[in-house]
Coordinates of C-alpha atoms and ligand atoms in Angstrom, one line a residue:
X393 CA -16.5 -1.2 -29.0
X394 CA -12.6 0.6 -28.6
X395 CA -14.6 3.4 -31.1
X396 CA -17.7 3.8 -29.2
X397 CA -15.8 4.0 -25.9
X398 CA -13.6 6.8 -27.2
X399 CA -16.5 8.9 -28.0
X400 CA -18.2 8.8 -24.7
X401 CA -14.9 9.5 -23.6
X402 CA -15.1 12.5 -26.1
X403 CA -18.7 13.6 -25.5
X404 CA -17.9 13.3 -21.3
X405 CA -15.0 15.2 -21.8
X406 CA -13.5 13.2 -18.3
X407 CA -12.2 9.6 -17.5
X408 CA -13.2 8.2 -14.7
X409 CA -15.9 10.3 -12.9
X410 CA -17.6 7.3 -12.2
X411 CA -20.2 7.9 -15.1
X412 CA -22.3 4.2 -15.5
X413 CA -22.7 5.2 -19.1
X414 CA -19.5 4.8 -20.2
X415 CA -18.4 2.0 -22.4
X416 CA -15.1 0.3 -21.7
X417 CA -12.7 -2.8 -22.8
X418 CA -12.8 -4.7 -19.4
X419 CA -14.6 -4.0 -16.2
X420 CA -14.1 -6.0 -13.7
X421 CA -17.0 -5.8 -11.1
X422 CA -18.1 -5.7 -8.0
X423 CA -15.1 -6.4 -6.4
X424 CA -13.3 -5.2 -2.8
X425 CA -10.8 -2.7 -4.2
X426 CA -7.9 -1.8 -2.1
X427 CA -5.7 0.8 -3.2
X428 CA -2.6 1.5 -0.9
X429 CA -1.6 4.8 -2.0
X430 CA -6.0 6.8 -1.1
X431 CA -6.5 3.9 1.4
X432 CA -9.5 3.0 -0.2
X433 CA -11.1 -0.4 0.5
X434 CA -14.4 -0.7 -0.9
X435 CA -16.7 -2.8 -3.4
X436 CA -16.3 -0.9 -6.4
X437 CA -16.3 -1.7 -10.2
X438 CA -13.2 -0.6 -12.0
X439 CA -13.2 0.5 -15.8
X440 CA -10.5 0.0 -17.8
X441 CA -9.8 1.1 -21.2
X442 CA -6.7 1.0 -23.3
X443 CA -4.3 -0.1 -20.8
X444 CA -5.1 2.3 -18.2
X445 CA -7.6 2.3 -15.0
X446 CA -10.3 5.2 -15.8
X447 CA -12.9 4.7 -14.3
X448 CA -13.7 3.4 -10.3
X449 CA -17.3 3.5 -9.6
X450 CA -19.9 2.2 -6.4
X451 CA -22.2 1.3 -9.2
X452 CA -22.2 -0.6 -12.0
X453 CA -20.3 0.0 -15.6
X454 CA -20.4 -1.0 -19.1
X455 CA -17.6 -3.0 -20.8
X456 CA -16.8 -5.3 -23.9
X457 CA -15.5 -8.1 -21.0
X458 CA -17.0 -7.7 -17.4
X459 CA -15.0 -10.4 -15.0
X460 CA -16.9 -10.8 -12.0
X461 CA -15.1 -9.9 -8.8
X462 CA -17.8 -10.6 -5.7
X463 CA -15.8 -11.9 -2.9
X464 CA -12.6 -11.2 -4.4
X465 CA -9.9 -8.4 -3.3
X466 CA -9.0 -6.0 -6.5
X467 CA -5.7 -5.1 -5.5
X468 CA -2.7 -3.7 -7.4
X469 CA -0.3 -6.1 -9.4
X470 CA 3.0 -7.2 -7.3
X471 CA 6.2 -5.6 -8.1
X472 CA 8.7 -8.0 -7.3
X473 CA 12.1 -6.2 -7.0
X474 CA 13.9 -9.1 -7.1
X475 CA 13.5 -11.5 -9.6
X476 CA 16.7 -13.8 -11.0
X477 CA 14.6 -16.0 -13.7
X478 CA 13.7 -13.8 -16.5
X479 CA 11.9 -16.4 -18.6
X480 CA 8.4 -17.9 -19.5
X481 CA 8.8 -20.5 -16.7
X482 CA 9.4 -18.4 -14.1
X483 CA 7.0 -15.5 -15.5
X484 CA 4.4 -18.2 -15.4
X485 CA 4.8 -19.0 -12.2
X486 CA 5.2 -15.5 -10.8
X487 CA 1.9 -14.4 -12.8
X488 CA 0.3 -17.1 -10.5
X489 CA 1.7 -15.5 -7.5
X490 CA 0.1 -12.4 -8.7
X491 CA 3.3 -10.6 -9.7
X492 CA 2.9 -8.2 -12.8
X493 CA 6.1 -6.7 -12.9
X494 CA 9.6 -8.7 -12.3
X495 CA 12.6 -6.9 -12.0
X496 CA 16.0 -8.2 -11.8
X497 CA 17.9 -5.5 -9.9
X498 CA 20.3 -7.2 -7.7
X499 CA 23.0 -9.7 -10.2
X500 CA 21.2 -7.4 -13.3
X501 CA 22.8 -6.9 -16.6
X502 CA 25.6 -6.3 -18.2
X503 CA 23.9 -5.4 -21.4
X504 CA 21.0 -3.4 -20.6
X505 CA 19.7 -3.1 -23.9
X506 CA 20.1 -6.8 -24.6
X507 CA 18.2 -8.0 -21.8
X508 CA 15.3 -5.4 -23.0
X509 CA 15.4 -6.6 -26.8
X510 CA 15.4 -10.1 -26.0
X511 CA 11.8 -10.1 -24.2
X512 CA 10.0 -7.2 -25.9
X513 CA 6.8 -8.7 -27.3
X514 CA 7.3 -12.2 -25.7
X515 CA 6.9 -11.8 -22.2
X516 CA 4.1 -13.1 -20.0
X517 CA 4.2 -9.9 -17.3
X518 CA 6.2 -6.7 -17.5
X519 CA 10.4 -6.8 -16.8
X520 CA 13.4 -5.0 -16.1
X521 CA 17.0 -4.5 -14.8
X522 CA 19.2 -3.1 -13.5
X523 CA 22.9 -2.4 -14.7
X524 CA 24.7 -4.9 -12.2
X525 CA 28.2 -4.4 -10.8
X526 CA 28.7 -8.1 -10.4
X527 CA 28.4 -9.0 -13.9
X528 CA 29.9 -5.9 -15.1
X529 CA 32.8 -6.4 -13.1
X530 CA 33.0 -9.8 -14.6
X531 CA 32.9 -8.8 -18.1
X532 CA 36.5 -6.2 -17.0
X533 CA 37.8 -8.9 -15.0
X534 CA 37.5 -11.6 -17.7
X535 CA 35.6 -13.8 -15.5
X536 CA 33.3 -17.0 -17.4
X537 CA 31.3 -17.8 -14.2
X538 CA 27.5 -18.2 -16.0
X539 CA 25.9 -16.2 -14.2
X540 CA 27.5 -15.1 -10.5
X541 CA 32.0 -14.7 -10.3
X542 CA 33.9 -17.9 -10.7
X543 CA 37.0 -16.1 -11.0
X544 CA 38.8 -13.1 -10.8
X545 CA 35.6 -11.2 -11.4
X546 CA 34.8 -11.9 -7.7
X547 CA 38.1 -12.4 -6.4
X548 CA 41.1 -10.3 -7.9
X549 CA 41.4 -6.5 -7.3
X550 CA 40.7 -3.8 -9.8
X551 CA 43.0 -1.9 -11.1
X552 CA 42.1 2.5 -10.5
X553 CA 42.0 1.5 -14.8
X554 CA 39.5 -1.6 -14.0
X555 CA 37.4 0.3 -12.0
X556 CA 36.9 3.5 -14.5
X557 CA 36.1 0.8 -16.9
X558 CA 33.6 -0.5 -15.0
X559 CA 32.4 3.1 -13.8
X560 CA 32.2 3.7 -17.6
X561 CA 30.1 0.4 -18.4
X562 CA 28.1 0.8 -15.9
X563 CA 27.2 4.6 -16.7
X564 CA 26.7 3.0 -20.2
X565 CA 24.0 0.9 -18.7
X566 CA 22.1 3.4 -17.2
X567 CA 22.1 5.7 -19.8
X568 CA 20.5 3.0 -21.9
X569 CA 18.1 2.9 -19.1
X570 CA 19.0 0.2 -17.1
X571 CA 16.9 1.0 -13.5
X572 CA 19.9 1.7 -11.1
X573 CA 23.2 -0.3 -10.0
X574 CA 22.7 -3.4 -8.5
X575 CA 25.5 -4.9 -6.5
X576 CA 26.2 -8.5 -4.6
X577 CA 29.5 -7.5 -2.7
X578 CA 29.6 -10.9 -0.8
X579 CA 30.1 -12.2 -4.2
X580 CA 32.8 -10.0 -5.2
X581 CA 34.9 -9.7 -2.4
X582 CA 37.9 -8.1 -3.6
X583 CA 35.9 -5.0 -4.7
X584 CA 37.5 -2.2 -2.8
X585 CA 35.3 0.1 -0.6
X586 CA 36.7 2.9 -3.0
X587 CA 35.1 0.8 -6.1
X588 CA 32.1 0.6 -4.1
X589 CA 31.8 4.7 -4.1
X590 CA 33.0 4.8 -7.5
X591 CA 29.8 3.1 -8.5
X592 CA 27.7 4.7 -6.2
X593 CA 28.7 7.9 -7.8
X594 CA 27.4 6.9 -11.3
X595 CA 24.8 6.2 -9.7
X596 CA 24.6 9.2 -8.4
X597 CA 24.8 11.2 -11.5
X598 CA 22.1 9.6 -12.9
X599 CA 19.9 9.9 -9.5
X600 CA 19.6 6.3 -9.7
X601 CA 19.5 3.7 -6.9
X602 CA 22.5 2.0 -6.0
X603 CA 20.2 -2.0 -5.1
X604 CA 23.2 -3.6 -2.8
X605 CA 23.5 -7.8 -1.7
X606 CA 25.8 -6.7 1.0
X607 CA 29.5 -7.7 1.8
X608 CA 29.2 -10.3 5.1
X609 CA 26.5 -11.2 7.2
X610 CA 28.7 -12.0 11.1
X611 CA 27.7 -11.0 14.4
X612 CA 31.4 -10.0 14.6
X613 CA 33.6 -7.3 13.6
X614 CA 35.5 -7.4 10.7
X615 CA 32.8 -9.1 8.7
X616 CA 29.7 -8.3 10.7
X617 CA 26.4 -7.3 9.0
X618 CA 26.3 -4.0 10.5
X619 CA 29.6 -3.2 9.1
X620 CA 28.4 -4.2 6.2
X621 CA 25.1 -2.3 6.0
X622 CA 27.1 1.2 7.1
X623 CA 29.6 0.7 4.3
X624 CA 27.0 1.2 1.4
X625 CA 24.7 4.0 4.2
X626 CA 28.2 5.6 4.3
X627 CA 28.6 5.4 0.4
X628 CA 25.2 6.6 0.3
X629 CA 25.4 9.6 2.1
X630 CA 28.5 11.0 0.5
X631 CA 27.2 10.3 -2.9
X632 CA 23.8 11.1 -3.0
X633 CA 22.8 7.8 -4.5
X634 CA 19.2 6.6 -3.3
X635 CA 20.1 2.8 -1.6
X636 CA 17.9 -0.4 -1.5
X637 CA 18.9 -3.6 0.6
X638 CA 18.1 -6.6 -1.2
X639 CA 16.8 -9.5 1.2
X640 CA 17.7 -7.5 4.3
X641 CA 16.7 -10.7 6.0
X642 CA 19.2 -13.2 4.5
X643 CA 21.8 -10.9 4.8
X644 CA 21.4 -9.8 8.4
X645 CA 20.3 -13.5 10.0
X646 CA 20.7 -13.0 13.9
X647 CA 21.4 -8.9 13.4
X648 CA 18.3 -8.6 12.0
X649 CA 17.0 -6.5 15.3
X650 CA 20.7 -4.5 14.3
X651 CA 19.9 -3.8 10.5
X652 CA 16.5 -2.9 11.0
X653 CA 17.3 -0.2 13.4
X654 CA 20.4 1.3 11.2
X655 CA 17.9 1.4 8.1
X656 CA 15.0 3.3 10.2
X657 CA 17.7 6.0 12.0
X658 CA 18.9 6.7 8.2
X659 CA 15.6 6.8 6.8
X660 CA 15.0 9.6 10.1
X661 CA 18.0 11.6 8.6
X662 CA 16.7 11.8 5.6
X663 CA 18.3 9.4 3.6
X664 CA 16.7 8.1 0.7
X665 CA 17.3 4.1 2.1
X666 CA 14.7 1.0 1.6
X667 CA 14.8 -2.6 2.3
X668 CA 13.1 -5.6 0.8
X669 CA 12.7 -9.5 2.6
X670 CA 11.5 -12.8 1.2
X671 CA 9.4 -14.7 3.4
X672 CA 11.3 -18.1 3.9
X673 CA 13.8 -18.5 6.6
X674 CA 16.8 -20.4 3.8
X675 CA 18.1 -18.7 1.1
X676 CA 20.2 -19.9 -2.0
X677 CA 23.0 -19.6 -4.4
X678 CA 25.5 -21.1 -6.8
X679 CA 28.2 -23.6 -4.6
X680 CA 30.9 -22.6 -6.1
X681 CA 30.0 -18.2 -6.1
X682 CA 33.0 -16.2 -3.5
X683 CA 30.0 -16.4 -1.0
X684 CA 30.6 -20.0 0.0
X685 CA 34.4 -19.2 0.7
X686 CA 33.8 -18.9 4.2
X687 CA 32.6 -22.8 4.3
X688 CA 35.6 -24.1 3.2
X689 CA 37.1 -24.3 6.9
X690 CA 33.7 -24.2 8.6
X691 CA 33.5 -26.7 11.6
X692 CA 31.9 -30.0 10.4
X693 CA 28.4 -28.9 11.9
X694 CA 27.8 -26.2 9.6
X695 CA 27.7 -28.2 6.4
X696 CA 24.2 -29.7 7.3
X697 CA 22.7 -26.3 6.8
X698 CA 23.2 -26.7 2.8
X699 CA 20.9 -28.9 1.0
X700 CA 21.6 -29.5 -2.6
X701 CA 18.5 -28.1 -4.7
X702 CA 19.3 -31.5 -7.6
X703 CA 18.9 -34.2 -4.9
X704 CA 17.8 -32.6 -1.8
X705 CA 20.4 -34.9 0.0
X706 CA 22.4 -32.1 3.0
X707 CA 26.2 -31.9 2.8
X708 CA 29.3 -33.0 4.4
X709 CA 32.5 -31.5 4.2
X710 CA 33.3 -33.8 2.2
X711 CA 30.4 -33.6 -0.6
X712 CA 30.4 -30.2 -0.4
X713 CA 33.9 -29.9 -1.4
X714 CA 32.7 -32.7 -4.3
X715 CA 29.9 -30.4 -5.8
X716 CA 31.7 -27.4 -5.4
X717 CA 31.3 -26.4 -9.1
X718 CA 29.7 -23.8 -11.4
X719 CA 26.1 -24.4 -11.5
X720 CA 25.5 -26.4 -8.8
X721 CA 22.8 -24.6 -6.7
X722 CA 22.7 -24.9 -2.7
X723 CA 19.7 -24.0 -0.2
X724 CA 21.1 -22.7 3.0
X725 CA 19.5 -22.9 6.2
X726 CA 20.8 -20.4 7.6
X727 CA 18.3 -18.1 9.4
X728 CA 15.5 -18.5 11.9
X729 CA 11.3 -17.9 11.4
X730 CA 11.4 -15.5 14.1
X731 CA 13.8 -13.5 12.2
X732 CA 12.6 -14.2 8.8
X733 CA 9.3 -12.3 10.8
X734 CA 10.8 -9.6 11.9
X735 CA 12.2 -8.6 8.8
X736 CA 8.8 -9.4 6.8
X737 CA 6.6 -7.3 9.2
X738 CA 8.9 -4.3 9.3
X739 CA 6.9 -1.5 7.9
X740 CA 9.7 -0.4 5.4
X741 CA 10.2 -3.4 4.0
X742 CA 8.6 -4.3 0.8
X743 CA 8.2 -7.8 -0.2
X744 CA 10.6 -9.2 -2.7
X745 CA 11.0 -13.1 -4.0
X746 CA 14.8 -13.3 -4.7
X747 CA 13.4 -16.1 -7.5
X748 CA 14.3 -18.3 -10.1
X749 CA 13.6 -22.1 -11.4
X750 CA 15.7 -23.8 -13.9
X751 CA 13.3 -26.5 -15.4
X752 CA 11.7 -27.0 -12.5
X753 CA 14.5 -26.8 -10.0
X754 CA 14.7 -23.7 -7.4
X755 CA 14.2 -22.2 -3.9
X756 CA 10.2 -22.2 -3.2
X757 CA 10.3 -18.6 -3.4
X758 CA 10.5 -18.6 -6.9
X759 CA 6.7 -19.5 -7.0
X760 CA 5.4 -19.0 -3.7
X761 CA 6.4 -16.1 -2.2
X762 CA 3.1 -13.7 -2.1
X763 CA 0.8 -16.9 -1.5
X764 CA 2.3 -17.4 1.6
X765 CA 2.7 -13.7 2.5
X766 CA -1.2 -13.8 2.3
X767 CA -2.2 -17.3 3.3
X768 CA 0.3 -17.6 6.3
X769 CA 1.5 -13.7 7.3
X770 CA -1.7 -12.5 6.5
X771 CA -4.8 -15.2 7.1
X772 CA -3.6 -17.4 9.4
X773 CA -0.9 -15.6 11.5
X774 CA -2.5 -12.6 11.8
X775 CA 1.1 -10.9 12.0
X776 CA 0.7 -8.5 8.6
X777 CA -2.8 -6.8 8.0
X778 CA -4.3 -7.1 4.4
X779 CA -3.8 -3.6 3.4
X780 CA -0.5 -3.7 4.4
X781 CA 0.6 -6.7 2.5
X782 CA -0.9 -5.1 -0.3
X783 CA 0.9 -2.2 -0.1
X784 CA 4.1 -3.7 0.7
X785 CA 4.0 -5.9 -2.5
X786 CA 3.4 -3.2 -4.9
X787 CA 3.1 0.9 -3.7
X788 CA 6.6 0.1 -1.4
X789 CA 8.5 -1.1 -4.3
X790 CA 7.0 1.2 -6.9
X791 CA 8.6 4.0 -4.5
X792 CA 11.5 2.2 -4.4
X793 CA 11.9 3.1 -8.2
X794 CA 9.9 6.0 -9.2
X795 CA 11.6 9.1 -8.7
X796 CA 14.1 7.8 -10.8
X797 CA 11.5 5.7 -13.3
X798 CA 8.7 7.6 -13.3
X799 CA 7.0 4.7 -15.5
X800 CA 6.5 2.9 -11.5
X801 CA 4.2 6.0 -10.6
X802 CA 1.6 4.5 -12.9
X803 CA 2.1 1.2 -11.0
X804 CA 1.6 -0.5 -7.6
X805 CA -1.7 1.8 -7.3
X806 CA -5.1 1.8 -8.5
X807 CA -6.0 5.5 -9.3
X808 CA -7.8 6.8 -12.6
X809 CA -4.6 7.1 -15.0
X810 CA -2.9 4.0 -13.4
X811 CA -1.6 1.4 -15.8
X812 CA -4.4 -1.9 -15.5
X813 CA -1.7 -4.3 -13.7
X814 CA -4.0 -5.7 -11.5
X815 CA -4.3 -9.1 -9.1
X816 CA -7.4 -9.9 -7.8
X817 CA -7.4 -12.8 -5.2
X818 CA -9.5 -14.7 -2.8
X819 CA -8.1 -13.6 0.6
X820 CA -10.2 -16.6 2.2
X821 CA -7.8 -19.6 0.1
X822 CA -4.9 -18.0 -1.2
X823 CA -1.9 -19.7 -0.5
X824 CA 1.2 -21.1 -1.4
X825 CA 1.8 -24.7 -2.5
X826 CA 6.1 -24.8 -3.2
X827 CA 8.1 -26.8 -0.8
X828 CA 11.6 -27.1 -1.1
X829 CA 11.0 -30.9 -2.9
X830 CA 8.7 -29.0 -5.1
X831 CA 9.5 -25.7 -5.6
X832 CA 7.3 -24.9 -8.8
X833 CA 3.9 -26.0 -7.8
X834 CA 1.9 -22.3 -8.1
X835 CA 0.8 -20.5 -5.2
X836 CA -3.7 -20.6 -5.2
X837 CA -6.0 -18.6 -4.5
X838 CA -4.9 -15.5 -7.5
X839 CA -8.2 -15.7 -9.6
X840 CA -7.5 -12.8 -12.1
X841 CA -4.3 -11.1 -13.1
X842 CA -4.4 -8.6 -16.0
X843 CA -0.9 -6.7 -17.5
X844 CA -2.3 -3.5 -19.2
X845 CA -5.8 -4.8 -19.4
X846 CA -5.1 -8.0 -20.6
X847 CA -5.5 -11.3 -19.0
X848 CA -2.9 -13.5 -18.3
X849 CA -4.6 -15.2 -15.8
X850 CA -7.9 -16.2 -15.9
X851 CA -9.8 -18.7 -13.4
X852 CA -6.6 -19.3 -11.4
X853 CA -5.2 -20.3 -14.9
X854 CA -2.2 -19.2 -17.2
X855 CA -3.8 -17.6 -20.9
X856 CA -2.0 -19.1 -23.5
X857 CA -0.9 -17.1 -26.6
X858 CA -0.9 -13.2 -24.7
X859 CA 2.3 -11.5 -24.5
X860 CA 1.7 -8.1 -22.7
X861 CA 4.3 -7.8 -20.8
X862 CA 6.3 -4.5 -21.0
X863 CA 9.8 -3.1 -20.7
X864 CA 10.4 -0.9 -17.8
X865 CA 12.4 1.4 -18.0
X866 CA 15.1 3.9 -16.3
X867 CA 15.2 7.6 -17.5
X868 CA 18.6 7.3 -18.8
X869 CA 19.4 10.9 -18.4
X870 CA 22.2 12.3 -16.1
X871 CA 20.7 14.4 -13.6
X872 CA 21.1 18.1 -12.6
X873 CA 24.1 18.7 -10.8
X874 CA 23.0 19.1 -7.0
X875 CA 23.7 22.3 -5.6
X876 CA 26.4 22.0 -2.9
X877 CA 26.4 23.0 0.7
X878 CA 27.4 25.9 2.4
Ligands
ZN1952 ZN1 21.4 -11.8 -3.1

């Protein structure tokens, strides 16, 4: 079939001018198309053929495999900017949620090429990284936490010979095209504002963006979230350095209203600055990360707002003192549905799970995130329209990285040329099923996902045996240096 196809393709001499004749691997047919880059919305049948989207047609096409798509929404796949598991249980569950594309920008790597080598031809959807600060910094610091600081690599100063080491690791990472430095400053505290623009200047060089967890999250100053967020807009400006917020809504809480408004009056200046949000109203972390310092004198009321994710039981002062321990992972209540909203419907912010289950155990994000964007934000609150949650699940964050990865121009649209990553849902049932007792029951409702063409879902159900999930990629080439002002 692959031969015939090429030599319509040949005797045509175009893809994708909506010719019927044309032969292709997969069409899938019939189905409402919404594409957030042309604004199209429309029944149409989409040809694919060797990866790629190249045909979209009103009419009817020819294909090896034709999925019918009557009453389902053919919408590009999710990319989920913020994605801790990197494994077949959490790509499983993510697949189900229609995410093609997980990336784990925020904690990262500290061995960019690793993290790509160890998943090349065995992943479920397609995967990336960042270079990370955090576990950088660990590595120089001589810090064994497993996975966020324990130690000193959260809590001791750099040396100026610490931090060119890290500078130099980090540009490392990038030129082996890790895609941009991610930081967690409220896990490494003792960073130094200078560190902070010492990174964001490798960044920099590479015109990679600096993807920043920021340093506090209080409604006062020292230690308010607005300080926080004009540190790294500060470091932004004077660097150069594109920024992203991670989870702008667990890290500004009651300031979202604040946060919000500093992002959109630097966005008006021209800086290159984006924002992500999960939609759940707790977050979560390791107990014993720098993060959870500030608890260790809290007033007795404030321990009921953690929950243990092993038992579910909420802590005292005195069990959380008990579990504080590497490994131990902690829900925290901590922020309100009307500012959980506010930060979902904004319309810079593109929508981002902050994931990962460990056998099982995890934050209902994980698996749940874009079933309840469109079964509860979308269907039955009314509060985000359709074509908007498409677009801010897969266009938004495909901005987010493609003037720097140019592979994420081919993504998070459907266009002739685009790369097949495609979700196609029933808008009228999808949904979310993870609670926080069950946090890896799949979201419903996401009939069809395909990675390059291929099927990894099928009928609402995982394919077994298909690894098409791809490496994405940075440039990994210094850029240009930027001509200087007057
Ligand atoms: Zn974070």
């Amino acid at each position: 079939m692959r031969r015939s196809g090429w030599l319509v393709l040949a005797l045509t001499g175009v893809a994708g001018c909506g010719s019927g004749g044309s032969t292709h691997d997969l069409v899938i047919a019939g189905g409402r198309v919404i594409d957030p880059e042309s604004g199209l919305d429309g029944v149409r049948s989409v040809g694919i053929r060797d990866g790629k989207v190249v045909t979209i047609a009103e009419g009817e096409l020819t294909g090896a495999k034709i999925i019918d798509a009557t009453g389902l929404v053919v919408a590009p796949g999710f990319i989920d900017l913020h994605a801790h598991g990197q494994d077949d249980e959490n790509y499983r569950v993510m697949a189900l949620d229609g995410v093609t594309t997980a990336l784990e920008l925020e904690v990262g790597t500290e061995d960019v090429p690793g993290f790509y080598a160890s998943r090349e031809g065995k992943a479920l959807i397609n995967f990336g990284a960042s270079v990370g600060h955090i576990r950088t910094r660990m590595a120089v610091m001589g810090d064994q936490g497993p996975f966020l600081p324990t130690g000193p690599g959260g809590r001791q100063a750099a040396s100026d010979a610490d931090i060119a080491a890290i500078r130099g690791r980090i540009e490392a990472g990038l030129a082996a095209g890790g895609l941009g430095v991610g930081f967690g400053l409220q896990y490494t505290p003792a960073a130094t504002k200078w560190e902070v623009l010492e990174m964001f200047r490798a960044a920099a060089k590479f015109g990679a963006p600096a993807l920043v967890h920021t340093r506090s999250w209080g409604t006062t100053d020292p230690g308010s979230s607005v300080e926080s967020y004009l540190e790294v807009i500060a470091a932004a400006a004077v660097t150069g350095a594109p920024l992203h917020f991670h989870h702008l809504n667990s890290t500004s809480l009651e300031s979202t209203p604040r946060t919000l408004q500093l992002v959109e009056e630097a966005r008006a200046r021209g800086l290159r600055v984006t924002a992500e949000a999960y939609p759940y109203s707790a977050g979560m972390t390791d107990i014993s990360s720098p993060l959870l310092d500030q608890f260790e004198n809290a007033p007795d009321s404030t321990y009921g707002k953690m929950q243990l994710v092993s038992t579910g039981e909420r802590l005292t002062r005195a069990s959380f003192r008990a579990n504080r321990k590497p490994g131990v992972a902690v829900i925290l209540h901590l922020n309100t549905p009307e500012m959980e909203a506010l930060a979902m419907k904004s319309p810079f912010t593109a929508i981002a799970s902050d994931g990962g289950l460990r056998s099982g155990l995890g934050h209902p994000r994980s698996a749940g995130t874009h079933g309840r964007l469109f079964g509860h934000y979308v269907r039955e609150g009314g509060q985000i329209g359709l074509a908007d949650a498409i677009r801010k699940s897969s266009l938004l964050p495909a901005q987010v990285l493609e003037g720097f990865a140019p592979a994420f121009a081919k993504k998070g649209r459907i266009n002739v040329g685009a790369d097949a990553d495609l979700v196609l849902f029933d808008p009228a049932t999808v949904t979310d099923r993870s609670t926080y007792q069950q946090p890896n029951l799949p979201s419903e409702g996401f009939r069809y996902v395909l990675i390059g063409g291929v099927p990894v879902v099928e009928g609402g159900q995982v394919v077994s045996g298909v690894w098409p999930g791809q490496g994405v990629r940075g440039t990994g080439q210094p850029k240009a240096a930027p001509t200087s002002a007057p």
